[in-house]
mmCIF file of C-alpha atoms in Angstrom:
data_model
loop_
_atom_site.group_PDB
_atom_site.id
_atom_site.type_symbol
_atom_site.label_atom_id
_atom_site.label_comp_id
_atom_site.label_asym_id
_atom_site.label_seq_id
_atom_site.Cartn_x
_atom_site.Cartn_y
_atom_site.Cartn_z
ATOM 1 C CA ASP A 1 -13.138 4.955 -0.741
ATOM 2 C CA GLN A 2 -10.041 5.298 1.435
ATOM 3 C CA GLN A 3 -10.162 3.050 4.491
ATOM 4 C CA VAL A 4 -6.916 4.484 5.880
ATOM 5 C CA LYS A 5 -6.465 8.239 5.674
ATOM 6 C CA GLN A 6 -3.445 10.392 6.251
ATOM 7 C CA ASN A 7 -4.820 13.872 5.793
ATOM 8 C CA SER A 8 -1.543 15.764 6.007
ATOM 9 C CA PRO A 9 0.515 15.269 2.840
ATOM 10 C CA SER A 10 3.511 16.967 4.432
ATOM 11 C CA LEU A 11 4.916 18.103 7.747
ATOM 12 C CA SER A 12 7.940 20.217 8.556
ATOM 13 C CA VAL A 13 9.559 20.120 12.013
ATOM 14 C CA GLN A 14 12.662 21.609 13.579
ATOM 15 C CA GLU A 15 15.397 19.212 14.634
ATOM 16 C CA GLY A 16 15.024 18.243 18.289
ATOM 17 C CA ARG A 17 11.299 18.962 18.398
ATOM 18 C CA ILE A 18 8.464 16.458 18.367
ATOM 19 C CA SER A 19 6.967 15.194 15.098
ATOM 20 C CA ILE A 20 3.360 14.011 15.222
ATOM 21 C CA LEU A 21 1.959 12.125 12.259
ATOM 22 C CA ASN A 22 -1.738 11.300 12.214
ATOM 23 C CA CYS A 23 -3.803 8.534 10.684
ATOM 24 C CA ASP A 24 -7.549 7.835 10.657
ATOM 25 C CA TYR A 25 -9.318 4.669 9.603
ATOM 26 C CA THR A 26 -12.890 3.743 8.809
ATOM 27 C CA ASN A 27 -12.965 -0.064 8.905
ATOM 28 C CA SER A 28 -13.910 -1.392 12.366
ATOM 29 C CA MET A 29 -12.459 -4.777 11.443
ATOM 30 C CA PHE A 30 -8.900 -3.443 11.483
ATOM 31 C CA ASP A 31 -7.158 -4.890 14.531
ATOM 32 C CA TYR A 32 -3.476 -4.241 13.913
ATOM 33 C CA PHE A 33 -1.734 -1.098 12.757
ATOM 34 C CA LEU A 34 1.743 -0.466 11.440
ATOM 35 C CA TRP A 35 3.884 2.504 10.496
ATOM 36 C CA TYR A 36 6.352 2.283 7.651
ATOM 37 C CA LYS A 37 9.054 4.727 6.654
ATOM 38 C CA LYS A 38 10.111 5.174 3.042
ATOM 39 C CA TYR A 39 13.164 6.849 1.563
ATOM 40 C CA PRO A 40 13.287 7.692 -2.172
ATOM 41 C CA ALA A 41 14.017 4.726 -4.449
ATOM 42 C CA GLU A 42 13.726 2.278 -1.551
ATOM 43 C CA GLY A 43 10.923 0.038 -0.374
ATOM 44 C CA PRO A 44 8.952 0.849 2.783
ATOM 45 C CA THR A 45 10.715 -0.151 6.008
ATOM 46 C CA PHE A 46 8.750 -1.335 9.030
ATOM 47 C CA LEU A 47 9.010 1.104 11.931
ATOM 48 C CA ILE A 48 6.573 0.282 14.717
ATOM 49 C CA SER A 49 3.209 -1.379 15.200
ATOM 50 C CA ILE A 50 0.341 -1.632 17.649
ATOM 51 C CA SER A 51 -2.373 -4.168 18.313
ATOM 52 C CA SER A 52 -5.935 -2.993 18.851
ATOM 53 C CA ILE A 53 -5.849 -4.367 22.395
ATOM 54 C CA LYS A 54 -3.306 -1.700 23.336
ATOM 55 C CA ASP A 55 -3.422 2.070 23.303
ATOM 56 C CA LYS A 56 0.291 2.795 23.237
ATOM 57 C CA ASN A 57 3.483 1.188 22.029
ATOM 58 C CA GLU A 58 6.914 2.705 22.435
ATOM 59 C CA ASP A 59 10.232 1.899 20.794
ATOM 60 C CA GLY A 60 13.053 4.312 21.475
ATOM 61 C CA ARG A 61 12.233 7.700 19.971
ATOM 62 C CA PHE A 62 9.055 6.350 18.359
ATOM 63 C CA THR A 63 5.680 5.996 20.075
ATOM 64 C CA VAL A 64 2.396 5.015 18.487
ATOM 65 C CA PHE A 65 -0.901 5.887 20.144
ATOM 66 C CA LEU A 66 -4.203 4.255 19.258
ATOM 67 C CA ASN A 67 -7.649 5.686 20.036
ATOM 68 C CA LYS A 68 -10.067 2.949 18.976
ATOM 69 C CA SER A 69 -13.229 4.888 19.728
ATOM 70 C CA ALA A 70 -12.073 7.716 17.470
ATOM 71 C CA LYS A 71 -10.546 5.304 14.913
ATOM 72 C CA HIS A 72 -7.387 7.374 15.096
ATOM 73 C CA LEU A 73 -3.728 6.650 15.587
ATOM 74 C CA SER A 74 -0.680 8.827 15.716
ATOM 75 C CA LEU A 75 3.068 8.382 15.513
ATOM 76 C CA HIS A 76 5.229 10.555 17.748
ATOM 77 C CA ILE A 77 8.929 10.987 17.051
ATOM 78 C CA VAL A 78 10.904 12.718 19.747
ATOM 79 C CA PRO A 79 13.419 14.181 19.405
ATOM 80 C CA SER A 80 13.185 14.505 15.619
ATOM 81 C CA GLN A 81 16.424 14.132 13.678
ATOM 82 C CA PRO A 82 17.307 15.104 10.082
ATOM 83 C CA GLY A 83 17.639 11.402 9.217
ATOM 84 C CA ASP A 84 13.943 10.992 10.034
ATOM 85 C CA SER A 85 13.087 12.969 6.892
ATOM 86 C CA ALA A 86 11.125 10.489 4.776
ATOM 87 C CA VAL A 87 7.587 9.551 3.772
ATOM 88 C CA TYR A 88 5.666 7.796 6.546
ATOM 89 C CA PHE A 89 2.852 5.392 5.736
ATOM 90 C CA CYS A 90 0.180 4.219 8.111
ATOM 91 C CA ALA A 91 -1.076 0.685 7.383
ATOM 92 C CA ALA A 92 -3.796 -1.523 8.830
ATOM 93 C CA SER A 93 -4.634 -5.209 8.861
ATOM 94 C CA ALA A 94 -7.983 -6.893 9.350
ATOM 95 C CA GLY A 95 -6.805 -10.477 9.499
ATOM 96 C CA VAL A 96 -4.982 -12.701 11.954
ATOM 97 C CA GLY A 97 -1.565 -11.922 10.528
ATOM 98 C CA ASN A 98 -0.307 -12.917 7.080
ATOM 99 C CA THR A 99 -2.945 -10.799 5.387
ATOM 100 C CA PRO A 100 -2.727 -7.851 2.984
ATOM 101 C CA LEU A 101 -2.093 -4.438 4.460
ATOM 102 C CA VAL A 102 -4.203 -1.378 3.650
ATOM 103 C CA PHE A 103 -2.075 1.760 3.391
ATOM 104 C CA GLY A 104 -2.723 5.460 3.660
ATOM 105 C CA LYS A 105 -1.306 7.889 1.102
ATOM 106 C CA GLY A 106 1.604 8.852 3.299
ATOM 107 C CA THR A 107 2.922 11.987 4.989
ATOM 108 C CA ARG A 108 6.236 13.497 3.932
ATOM 109 C CA LEU A 109 8.188 14.567 7.017
ATOM 110 C CA SER A 110 10.973 17.102 6.687
ATOM 111 C CA VAL A 111 13.163 17.641 9.727
ATOM 112 C CA ILE A 112 15.049 20.894 9.446
ATOM 113 C CA ALA A 113 18.439 21.234 11.110
ATOM 114 C CA GLY B 1 20.617 -12.257 5.876
ATOM 115 C CA ALA B 2 19.560 -10.858 2.521
ATOM 116 C CA GLY B 3 16.353 -8.900 2.291
ATOM 117 C CA VAL B 4 13.710 -8.987 -0.402
ATOM 118 C CA SER B 5 15.158 -8.320 -3.842
ATOM 119 C CA GLN B 6 13.356 -7.308 -7.006
ATOM 120 C CA SER B 7 14.418 -7.113 -10.618
ATOM 121 C CA PRO B 8 14.587 -5.195 -12.764
ATOM 122 C CA ARG B 9 14.675 -2.026 -10.684
ATOM 123 C CA TYR B 10 13.500 0.029 -13.636
ATOM 124 C CA LYS B 11 11.578 -1.021 -16.717
ATOM 125 C CA VAL B 12 10.432 1.055 -19.658
ATOM 126 C CA ALA B 13 7.906 -0.644 -21.903
ATOM 127 C CA LYS B 14 6.116 0.509 -24.998
ATOM 128 C CA ARG B 15 2.338 0.363 -24.781
ATOM 129 C CA GLY B 16 1.187 -3.108 -25.747
ATOM 130 C CA GLN B 17 4.353 -4.915 -24.671
ATOM 131 C CA ASP B 18 4.366 -7.689 -22.072
ATOM 132 C CA VAL B 19 6.552 -7.336 -18.986
ATOM 133 C CA ALA B 20 7.669 -9.711 -16.226
ATOM 134 C CA LEU B 21 8.747 -8.498 -12.801
ATOM 135 C CA ARG B 22 10.629 -10.761 -10.442
ATOM 136 C CA CYS B 23 10.660 -10.973 -6.661
ATOM 137 C CA ASP B 24 13.046 -12.969 -4.452
ATOM 138 C CA PRO B 25 11.604 -13.061 -0.923
ATOM 139 C CA ILE B 26 13.524 -13.464 2.303
ATOM 140 C CA SER B 27 14.672 -17.063 2.565
ATOM 141 C CA GLY B 28 12.164 -19.193 4.438
ATOM 142 C CA HIS B 29 9.314 -16.698 4.265
ATOM 143 C CA VAL B 30 6.101 -18.429 3.280
ATOM 144 C CA SER B 31 3.924 -15.378 2.609
ATOM 145 C CA LEU B 32 4.524 -13.151 -0.407
ATOM 146 C CA PHE B 33 2.571 -10.062 -1.388
ATOM 147 C CA TRP B 34 2.525 -7.824 -4.452
ATOM 148 C CA TYR B 35 1.506 -4.163 -4.191
ATOM 149 C CA GLN B 36 1.208 -1.388 -6.761
ATOM 150 C CA GLN B 37 2.166 2.151 -5.792
ATOM 151 C CA ALA B 38 1.083 4.964 -8.093
ATOM 152 C CA LEU B 39 2.725 8.362 -7.841
ATOM 153 C CA GLY B 40 1.669 10.196 -4.683
ATOM 154 C CA GLN B 41 -0.303 7.230 -3.362
ATOM 155 C CA GLY B 42 0.272 4.516 -0.830
ATOM 156 C CA PRO B 43 0.905 0.901 -1.846
ATOM 157 C CA GLU B 44 -2.235 -0.929 -2.954
ATOM 158 C CA PHE B 45 -2.634 -4.675 -2.624
ATOM 159 C CA LEU B 46 -2.576 -6.776 -5.783
ATOM 160 C CA THR B 47 -2.200 -10.434 -4.807
ATOM 161 C CA TYR B 48 -0.929 -12.756 -2.073
ATOM 162 C CA PHE B 49 0.695 -16.198 -1.924
ATOM 163 C CA GLN B 50 1.201 -18.615 0.890
ATOM 164 C CA ASN B 51 3.943 -20.920 -0.333
ATOM 165 C CA GLU B 52 2.928 -21.721 -3.933
ATOM 166 C CA ALA B 53 -0.790 -21.193 -3.384
ATOM 167 C CA GLN B 54 -2.278 -17.906 -4.561
ATOM 168 C CA LEU B 55 -4.759 -17.214 -1.779
ATOM 169 C CA ASP B 56 -6.046 -13.815 -2.850
ATOM 170 C CA LYS B 57 -5.887 -12.059 -6.201
ATOM 171 C CA SER B 58 -8.722 -9.655 -5.621
ATOM 172 C CA GLY B 59 -6.502 -6.616 -6.106
ATOM 173 C CA LEU B 60 -5.338 -7.423 -9.626
ATOM 174 C CA PRO B 61 -6.780 -4.587 -11.728
ATOM 175 C CA SER B 62 -7.516 -6.617 -14.863
ATOM 176 C CA ASP B 63 -7.004 -10.000 -16.467
ATOM 177 C CA ARG B 64 -3.857 -8.591 -18.066
ATOM 178 C CA PHE B 65 -2.172 -9.045 -14.686
ATOM 179 C CA PHE B 66 -0.989 -12.489 -13.690
ATOM 180 C CA ALA B 67 1.229 -13.658 -10.829
ATOM 181 C CA GLU B 68 2.832 -16.985 -10.021
ATOM 182 C CA ARG B 69 5.069 -18.574 -7.417
ATOM 183 C CA PRO B 70 5.458 -22.123 -8.709
ATOM 184 C CA GLU B 71 7.962 -23.452 -6.165
ATOM 185 C CA GLY B 72 6.914 -21.370 -3.210
ATOM 186 C CA SER B 73 9.945 -19.085 -3.363
ATOM 187 C CA VAL B 74 10.577 -16.694 -6.264
ATOM 188 C CA SER B 75 7.503 -14.959 -7.665
ATOM 189 C CA THR B 76 6.851 -13.300 -11.012
ATOM 190 C CA LEU B 77 4.261 -10.646 -11.748
ATOM 191 C CA LYS B 78 3.401 -10.520 -15.431
ATOM 192 C CA ILE B 79 1.546 -7.729 -17.147
ATOM 193 C CA GLN B 80 0.335 -8.379 -20.667
ATOM 194 C CA ARG B 81 -0.345 -5.683 -23.264
ATOM 195 C CA THR B 82 0.823 -2.895 -20.958
ATOM 196 C CA GLN B 83 -1.153 0.340 -20.837
ATOM 197 C CA GLN B 84 -0.075 3.787 -19.677
ATOM 198 C CA GLU B 85 -2.166 3.450 -16.523
ATOM 199 C CA ASP B 86 0.039 0.498 -15.523
ATOM 200 C CA SER B 87 2.925 2.918 -14.907
ATOM 201 C CA ALA B 88 3.713 2.616 -11.205
ATOM 202 C CA VAL B 89 6.166 1.151 -8.728
ATOM 203 C CA TYR B 90 5.494 -2.547 -8.106
ATOM 204 C CA LEU B 91 6.465 -3.617 -4.618
ATOM 205 C CA CYS B 92 6.957 -7.140 -3.362
ATOM 206 C CA ALA B 93 6.856 -8.006 0.349
ATOM 207 C CA SER B 94 7.431 -11.216 2.256
ATOM 208 C CA SER B 95 6.457 -12.300 5.708
ATOM 209 C CA THR B 96 6.700 -15.131 8.217
ATOM 210 C CA ARG B 97 8.299 -18.456 8.477
ATOM 211 C CA GLU B 98 6.307 -21.684 8.784
ATOM 212 C CA GLU B 99 3.987 -21.861 11.778
ATOM 213 C CA GLU B 100 4.412 -18.198 12.578
ATOM 214 C CA ILE B 101 1.794 -15.504 12.586
ATOM 215 C CA SER B 102 3.164 -12.103 11.809
ATOM 216 C CA TYR B 103 1.754 -8.815 10.683
ATOM 217 C CA GLU B 104 5.045 -7.196 9.681
ATOM 218 C CA GLN B 105 5.861 -7.402 5.995
ATOM 219 C CA TYR B 106 9.337 -6.789 4.623
ATOM 220 C CA PHE B 107 9.455 -4.920 1.349
ATOM 221 C CA GLY B 108 11.808 -5.020 -1.579
ATOM 222 C CA PRO B 109 13.014 -1.831 -3.298
ATOM 223 C CA GLY B 110 10.352 -2.104 -5.997
ATOM 224 C CA THR B 111 10.338 -2.088 -9.783
ATOM 225 C CA ARG B 112 9.470 1.238 -11.371
ATOM 226 C CA LEU B 113 7.516 0.514 -14.557
ATOM 227 C CA THR B 114 7.049 3.285 -17.097
ATOM 228 C CA VAL B 115 4.796 2.593 -20.065
ATOM 229 C CA THR B 116 5.320 4.982 -22.983
#
């Protein structure tokens, strides 16, 4: 039973346009959410996170939105660049830090020049 | 500073062999996590250490899997009598210095295990 779901296995976007990656979760105990980016043959790299007490967090071209009532979060990348092509994982934590993360299956983003 | 390192990067084992996978966390990080990532899936939690104490091993799939971190730094994940279903990428992550609370985990490049 997947507690964190990324329902789009892949997404293709033109360079310069906005990329929107979605994530849904089922566990109400999750209180912190993270996005990781993964290139082939490398480990996941932390990208951006959001606490459940916020509904938006922005870092440069990356913004994460959280809708707690819908148990939904999304990652916006604007403008998208070819170097953003990677697999993006949504992850959630139910503890007060230092606890295991629960990951979705990932969405492969392809940014076309 | 150096990130999380893992060795070997690739391991091919015959079914029934024992394997040992090593993780060197970021210096000073007290928390260390092991995850298993099957093809086309996200990482799945295996076990977690705080310093040398193994606080959670609920994700280990069977008693063939064993992890240790005897001095609170380097960790080893051992798989005994490997089976084909053990084929996956094994990721190690570390997090936080003493007296910190952090959600972000920093991952190594992983060890790709193939059991033939």
